[in-house]
Coordinates of C-alpha atoms in Angstrom, one line a residue:
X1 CA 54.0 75.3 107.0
X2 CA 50.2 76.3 108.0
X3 CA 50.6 73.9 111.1
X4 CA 54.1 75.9 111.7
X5 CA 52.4 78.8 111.7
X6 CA 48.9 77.6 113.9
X7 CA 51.7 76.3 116.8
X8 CA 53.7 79.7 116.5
X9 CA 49.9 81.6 117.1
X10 CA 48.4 79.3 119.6
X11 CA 51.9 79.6 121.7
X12 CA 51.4 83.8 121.4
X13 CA 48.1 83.3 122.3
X14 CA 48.9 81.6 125.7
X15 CA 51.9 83.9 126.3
X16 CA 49.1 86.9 125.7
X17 CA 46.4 85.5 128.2
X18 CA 49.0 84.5 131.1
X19 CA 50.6 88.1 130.9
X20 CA 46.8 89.6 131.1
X21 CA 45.6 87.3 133.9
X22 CA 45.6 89.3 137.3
X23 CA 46.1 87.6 140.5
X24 CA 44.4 88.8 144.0
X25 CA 47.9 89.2 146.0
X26 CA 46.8 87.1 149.7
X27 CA 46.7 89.3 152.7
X28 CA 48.0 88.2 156.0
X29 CA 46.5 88.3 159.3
X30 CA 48.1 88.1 163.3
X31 CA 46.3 87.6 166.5
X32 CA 46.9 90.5 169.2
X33 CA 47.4 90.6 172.6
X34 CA 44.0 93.0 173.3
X35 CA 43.9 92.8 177.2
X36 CA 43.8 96.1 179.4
X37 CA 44.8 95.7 183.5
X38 CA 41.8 94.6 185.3
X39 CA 42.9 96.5 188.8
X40 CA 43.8 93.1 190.3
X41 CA 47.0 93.3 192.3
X42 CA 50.2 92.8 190.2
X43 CA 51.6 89.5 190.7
X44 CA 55.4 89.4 189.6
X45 CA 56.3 86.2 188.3
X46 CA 57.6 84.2 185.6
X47 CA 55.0 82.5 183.0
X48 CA 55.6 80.2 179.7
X49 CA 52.6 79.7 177.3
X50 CA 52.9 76.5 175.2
X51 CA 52.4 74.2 173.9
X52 CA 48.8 75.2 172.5
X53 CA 47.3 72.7 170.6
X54 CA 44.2 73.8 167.7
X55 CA 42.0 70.9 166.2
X56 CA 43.4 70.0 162.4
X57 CA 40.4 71.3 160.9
X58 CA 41.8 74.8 161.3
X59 CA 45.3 74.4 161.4
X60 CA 46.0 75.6 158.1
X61 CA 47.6 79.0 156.7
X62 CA 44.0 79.9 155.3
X63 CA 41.3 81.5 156.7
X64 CA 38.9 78.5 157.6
X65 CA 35.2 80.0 157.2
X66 CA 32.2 78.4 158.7
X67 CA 29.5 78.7 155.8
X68 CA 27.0 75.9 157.5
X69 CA 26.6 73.7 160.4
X70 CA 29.1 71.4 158.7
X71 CA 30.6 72.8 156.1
X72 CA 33.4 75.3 156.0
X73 CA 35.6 76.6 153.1
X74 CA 39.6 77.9 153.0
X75 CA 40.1 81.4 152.1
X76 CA 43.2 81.5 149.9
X77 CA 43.8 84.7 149.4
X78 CA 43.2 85.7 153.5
X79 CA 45.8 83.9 155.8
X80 CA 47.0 83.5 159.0
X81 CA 50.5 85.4 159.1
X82 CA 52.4 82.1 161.6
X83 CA 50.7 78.9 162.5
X84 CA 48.0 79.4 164.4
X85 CA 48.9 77.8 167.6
X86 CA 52.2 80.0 167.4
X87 CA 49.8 82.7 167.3
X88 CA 47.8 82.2 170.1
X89 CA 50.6 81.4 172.4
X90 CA 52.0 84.8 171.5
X91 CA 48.6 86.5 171.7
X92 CA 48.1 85.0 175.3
X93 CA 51.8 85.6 176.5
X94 CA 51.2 89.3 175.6
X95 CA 47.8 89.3 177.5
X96 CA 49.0 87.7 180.7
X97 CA 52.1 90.3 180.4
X98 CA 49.8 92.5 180.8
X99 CA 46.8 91.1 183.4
X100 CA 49.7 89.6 185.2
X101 CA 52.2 93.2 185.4
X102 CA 54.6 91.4 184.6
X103 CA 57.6 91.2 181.5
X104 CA 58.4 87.6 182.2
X105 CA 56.3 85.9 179.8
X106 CA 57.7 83.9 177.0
X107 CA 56.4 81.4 174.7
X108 CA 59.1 79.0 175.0
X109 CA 61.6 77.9 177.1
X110 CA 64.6 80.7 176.7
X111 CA 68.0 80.5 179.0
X112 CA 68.4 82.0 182.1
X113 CA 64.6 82.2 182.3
X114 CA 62.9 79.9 185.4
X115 CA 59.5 80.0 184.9
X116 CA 57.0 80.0 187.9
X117 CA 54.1 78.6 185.8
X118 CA 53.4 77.2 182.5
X119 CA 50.3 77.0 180.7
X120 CA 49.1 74.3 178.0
X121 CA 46.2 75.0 176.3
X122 CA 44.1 72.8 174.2
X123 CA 41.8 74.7 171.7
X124 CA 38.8 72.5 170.5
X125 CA 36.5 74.7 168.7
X126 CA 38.6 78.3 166.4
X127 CA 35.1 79.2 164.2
X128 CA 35.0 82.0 162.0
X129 CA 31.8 83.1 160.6
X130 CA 31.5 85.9 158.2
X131 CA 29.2 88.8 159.4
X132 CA 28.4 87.1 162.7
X133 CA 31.6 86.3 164.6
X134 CA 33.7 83.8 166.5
X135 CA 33.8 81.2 168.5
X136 CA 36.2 80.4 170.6
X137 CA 36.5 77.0 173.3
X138 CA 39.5 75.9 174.6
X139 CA 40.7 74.3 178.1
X140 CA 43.8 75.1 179.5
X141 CA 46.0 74.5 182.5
X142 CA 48.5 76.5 184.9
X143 CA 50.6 74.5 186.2
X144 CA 53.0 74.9 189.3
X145 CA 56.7 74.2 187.8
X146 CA 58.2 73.6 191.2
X147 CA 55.3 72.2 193.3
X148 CA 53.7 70.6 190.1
X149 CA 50.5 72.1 191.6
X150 CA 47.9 72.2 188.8
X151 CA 44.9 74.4 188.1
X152 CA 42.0 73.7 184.9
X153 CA 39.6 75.4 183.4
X154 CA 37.8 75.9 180.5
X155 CA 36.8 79.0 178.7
X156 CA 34.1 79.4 176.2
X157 CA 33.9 82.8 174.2
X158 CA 31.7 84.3 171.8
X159 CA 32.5 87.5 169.9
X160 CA 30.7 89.3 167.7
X161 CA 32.9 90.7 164.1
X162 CA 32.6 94.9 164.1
X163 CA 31.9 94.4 160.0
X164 CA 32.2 91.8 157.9
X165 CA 35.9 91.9 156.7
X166 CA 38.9 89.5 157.6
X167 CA 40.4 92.0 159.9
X168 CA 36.9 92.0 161.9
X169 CA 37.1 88.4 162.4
X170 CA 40.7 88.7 163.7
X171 CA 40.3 90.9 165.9
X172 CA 37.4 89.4 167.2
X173 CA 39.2 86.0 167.9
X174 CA 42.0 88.4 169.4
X175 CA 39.2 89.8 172.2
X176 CA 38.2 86.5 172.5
X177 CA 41.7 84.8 173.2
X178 CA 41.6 88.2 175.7
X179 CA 39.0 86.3 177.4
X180 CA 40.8 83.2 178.0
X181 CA 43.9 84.8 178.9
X182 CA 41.8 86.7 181.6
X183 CA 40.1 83.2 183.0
X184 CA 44.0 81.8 183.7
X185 CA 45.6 85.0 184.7
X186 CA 42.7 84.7 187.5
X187 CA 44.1 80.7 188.2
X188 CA 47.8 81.7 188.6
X189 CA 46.3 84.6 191.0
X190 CA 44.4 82.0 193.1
X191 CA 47.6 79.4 192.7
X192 CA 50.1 81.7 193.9
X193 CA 47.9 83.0 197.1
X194 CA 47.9 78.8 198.2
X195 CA 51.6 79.4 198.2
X196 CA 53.2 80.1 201.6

Protein backbone atom coordinates (compact mmCIF):
# COMPACT_ATOMS: atom_id res chain seq x y z
CA UNK A 1 0.00 0.00 0.00
CA UNK A 2 2.81 2.80 0.92
CA UNK A 3 4.49 2.05 -2.50
CA UNK A 4 0.82 2.50 -4.00
CA UNK A 5 0.61 5.54 -2.48
CA UNK A 6 4.57 6.92 -3.29
CA UNK A 7 3.78 6.02 -7.32
CA UNK A 8 0.26 7.81 -7.03
CA UNK A 9 2.46 11.11 -5.43
CA UNK A 10 5.53 10.95 -7.57
CA UNK A 11 3.01 10.73 -10.77
CA UNK A 12 1.08 14.14 -9.29
CA UNK A 13 4.24 15.44 -8.74
CA UNK A 14 5.35 15.21 -12.46
CA UNK A 15 1.84 16.18 -13.67
CA UNK A 16 2.35 19.45 -11.25
CA UNK A 17 5.91 20.54 -12.61
CA UNK A 18 5.02 19.91 -16.52
CA UNK A 19 1.72 22.09 -16.02
CA UNK A 20 4.03 24.84 -14.23
CA UNK A 21 6.93 24.68 -16.74
CA UNK A 22 6.75 27.77 -19.18
CA UNK A 23 7.99 27.60 -22.69
CA UNK A 24 9.52 30.79 -24.65
CA UNK A 25 6.98 30.51 -27.75
CA UNK A 26 9.90 30.89 -31.10
CA UNK A 27 9.51 34.05 -33.07
CA UNK A 28 9.78 34.09 -36.78
CA UNK A 29 11.74 36.12 -38.96
CA UNK A 30 11.56 37.08 -43.15
CA UNK A 31 14.01 38.77 -45.32
CA UNK A 32 12.67 42.11 -47.14
CA UNK A 33 12.96 43.41 -50.28
CA UNK A 34 14.70 47.00 -48.90
CA UNK A 35 15.83 48.62 -52.23
CA UNK A 36 14.64 52.27 -53.30
CA UNK A 37 15.06 53.35 -57.40
CA UNK A 38 18.48 54.37 -57.97
CA UNK A 39 17.38 57.01 -60.96
CA UNK A 40 18.85 54.51 -63.50
CA UNK A 41 16.64 54.26 -66.56
CA UNK A 42 13.82 51.71 -66.18
CA UNK A 43 14.58 48.71 -68.09
CA UNK A 44 11.23 46.62 -68.83
CA UNK A 45 11.93 43.13 -68.80
CA UNK A 46 11.29 39.80 -67.51
CA UNK A 47 13.65 38.31 -64.69
CA UNK A 48 13.59 34.83 -62.55
CA UNK A 49 15.74 34.63 -59.38
CA UNK A 50 16.69 31.01 -58.48
CA UNK A 51 18.02 28.73 -57.80
CA UNK A 52 20.06 30.42 -54.70
CA UNK A 53 22.17 28.10 -53.05
CA UNK A 54 23.39 29.03 -48.97
CA UNK A 55 26.34 26.91 -47.49
CA UNK A 56 24.79 24.02 -45.00
CA UNK A 57 26.16 25.57 -42.05
CA UNK A 58 23.29 27.99 -42.14
CA UNK A 59 20.71 26.35 -43.85
CA UNK A 60 18.69 25.62 -40.98
CA UNK A 61 15.24 27.06 -39.58
CA UNK A 62 17.28 28.66 -36.55
CA UNK A 63 19.01 31.66 -36.27
CA UNK A 64 22.73 30.60 -36.81
CA UNK A 65 24.88 33.12 -34.47
CA UNK A 66 28.48 33.66 -34.95
CA UNK A 67 29.85 33.71 -31.12
CA UNK A 68 33.75 33.14 -32.29
CA UNK A 69 35.99 32.86 -35.20
CA UNK A 70 34.76 29.18 -35.36
CA UNK A 71 32.15 28.63 -33.43
CA UNK A 72 28.58 29.53 -33.86
CA UNK A 73 25.31 28.40 -31.92
CA UNK A 74 21.40 27.82 -33.23
CA UNK A 75 18.94 29.99 -31.76
CA UNK A 76 15.80 27.96 -31.12
CA UNK A 77 13.47 30.01 -30.11
CA UNK A 78 14.48 32.89 -33.16
CA UNK A 79 13.83 31.31 -36.73
CA UNK A 80 13.89 31.96 -40.16
CA UNK A 81 10.03 32.09 -41.22
CA UNK A 82 10.84 29.82 -44.98
CA UNK A 83 14.14 28.29 -45.89
CA UNK A 84 16.51 30.59 -46.30
CA UNK A 85 17.38 30.27 -49.85
CA UNK A 86 13.46 30.71 -50.54
CA UNK A 87 13.98 33.79 -48.75
CA UNK A 88 16.56 35.45 -50.45
CA UNK A 89 15.26 34.63 -53.87
CA UNK A 90 12.10 36.46 -52.74
CA UNK A 91 13.98 39.24 -51.10
CA UNK A 92 16.09 39.73 -54.36
CA UNK A 93 13.03 39.26 -56.83
CA UNK A 94 11.36 42.14 -54.91
CA UNK A 95 14.57 44.39 -55.10
CA UNK A 96 15.19 43.96 -58.78
CA UNK A 97 11.22 44.69 -59.19
CA UNK A 98 12.02 47.59 -57.98
CA UNK A 99 15.85 48.74 -59.30
CA UNK A 100 14.72 47.16 -62.44
CA UNK A 101 10.80 49.14 -62.85
CA UNK A 102 9.61 46.34 -63.57
CA UNK A 103 6.59 43.69 -62.20
CA UNK A 104 7.96 40.69 -64.08
CA UNK A 105 10.01 39.18 -61.60
CA UNK A 106 9.30 35.80 -60.21
CA UNK A 107 11.12 33.34 -58.25
CA UNK A 108 10.27 30.36 -60.37
CA UNK A 109 9.29 29.43 -63.53
CA UNK A 110 5.30 30.34 -63.73
CA UNK A 111 3.20 29.75 -67.22
CA UNK A 112 2.80 32.21 -69.69
CA UNK A 113 5.87 33.94 -68.20
CA UNK A 114 9.22 34.11 -70.76
CA UNK A 115 11.85 35.33 -68.84
CA UNK A 116 14.53 37.62 -70.42
CA UNK A 117 17.17 36.80 -67.70
CA UNK A 118 17.60 34.51 -64.87
CA UNK A 119 19.86 34.81 -62.01
CA UNK A 120 21.63 31.92 -59.88
CA UNK A 121 23.20 32.92 -57.04
CA UNK A 122 25.52 31.09 -54.83
CA UNK A 123 25.83 32.48 -51.24
CA UNK A 124 29.13 31.30 -49.49
CA UNK A 125 29.35 33.26 -46.32
CA UNK A 126 25.28 34.32 -44.36
CA UNK A 127 27.05 35.47 -40.76
CA UNK A 128 25.12 36.81 -38.05
CA UNK A 129 26.83 38.39 -35.17
CA UNK A 130 24.98 39.76 -32.25
CA UNK A 131 25.59 43.55 -31.61
CA UNK A 132 27.96 43.89 -34.60
CA UNK A 133 26.20 42.77 -37.74
CA UNK A 134 26.31 40.79 -40.90
CA UNK A 135 28.12 39.48 -43.39
CA UNK A 136 27.08 38.76 -46.44
CA UNK A 137 29.26 37.10 -49.79
CA UNK A 138 27.77 35.56 -52.47
CA UNK A 139 28.49 35.31 -56.39
CA UNK A 140 25.89 35.33 -58.76
CA UNK A 141 25.10 35.30 -62.36
CA UNK A 142 22.54 36.88 -65.07
CA UNK A 143 22.29 35.00 -67.62
CA UNK A 144 20.80 35.74 -71.20
CA UNK A 145 17.90 33.04 -71.67
CA UNK A 146 17.80 33.41 -75.40
CA UNK A 147 21.37 34.35 -76.35
CA UNK A 148 22.77 32.32 -73.29
CA UNK A 149 24.92 35.43 -72.86
CA UNK A 150 26.27 35.33 -69.29
CA UNK A 151 27.41 38.07 -66.88
CA UNK A 152 29.35 37.25 -63.04
CA UNK A 153 30.05 38.96 -60.22
CA UNK A 154 30.51 38.82 -56.87
CA UNK A 155 29.29 41.01 -54.09
CA UNK A 156 30.65 41.29 -50.62
CA UNK A 157 28.47 43.21 -47.96
CA UNK A 158 28.91 44.31 -44.61
CA UNK A 159 26.10 45.72 -42.45
CA UNK A 160 26.04 46.95 -39.28
CA UNK A 161 22.70 45.63 -36.78
CA UNK A 162 20.76 49.11 -35.50
CA UNK A 163 20.56 47.25 -31.78
CA UNK A 164 21.26 44.11 -30.82
CA UNK A 165 17.89 42.16 -31.30
CA UNK A 166 16.84 39.44 -33.92
CA UNK A 167 14.92 41.89 -35.88
CA UNK A 168 18.26 44.13 -36.21
CA UNK A 169 20.13 41.31 -37.64
CA UNK A 170 17.35 40.69 -40.28
CA UNK A 171 17.00 43.59 -41.42
CA UNK A 172 20.50 44.09 -41.72
CA UNK A 173 20.99 40.93 -43.99
CA UNK A 174 17.75 42.45 -45.82
CA UNK A 175 20.04 45.89 -46.65
CA UNK A 176 22.65 43.79 -47.31
CA UNK A 177 20.94 41.27 -49.91
CA UNK A 178 19.72 45.15 -51.19
CA UNK A 179 23.31 45.43 -52.03
CA UNK A 180 23.58 42.41 -54.08
CA UNK A 181 20.51 42.89 -55.79
CA UNK A 182 21.84 46.37 -56.72
CA UNK A 183 25.37 44.89 -58.15
CA UNK A 184 23.10 42.49 -60.72
CA UNK A 185 20.39 44.89 -61.44
CA UNK A 186 23.51 46.99 -62.74
CA UNK A 187 24.70 43.56 -65.00
CA UNK A 188 21.27 43.00 -66.71
CA UNK A 189 21.59 46.99 -67.38
CA UNK A 190 24.92 46.50 -69.02
CA UNK A 191 23.64 42.97 -70.72
CA UNK A 192 20.69 44.44 -72.21
CA UNK A 193 22.51 47.69 -73.70
CA UNK A 194 25.01 44.71 -75.78
CA UNK A 195 21.71 43.78 -77.20
CA UNK A 196 20.87 45.19 -80.68
Amino acid sequence: MLVRVAGVISIAMVAVAACGCSTTPARFYTLDSTASPDGAPVAHMAVTVGPVTVPASVDQPEFVVQVASNRVELDEFNRWAAPLNDSIACAVAGDLSVLLGTPDVATSPMANFVPTYSVTINVQRFESTRNQGVLLDAVWAVHQTMGGALRSGRTVAQEAAQGDSYDALAAAHSRALARMSSDIAAAIRAEARKDP
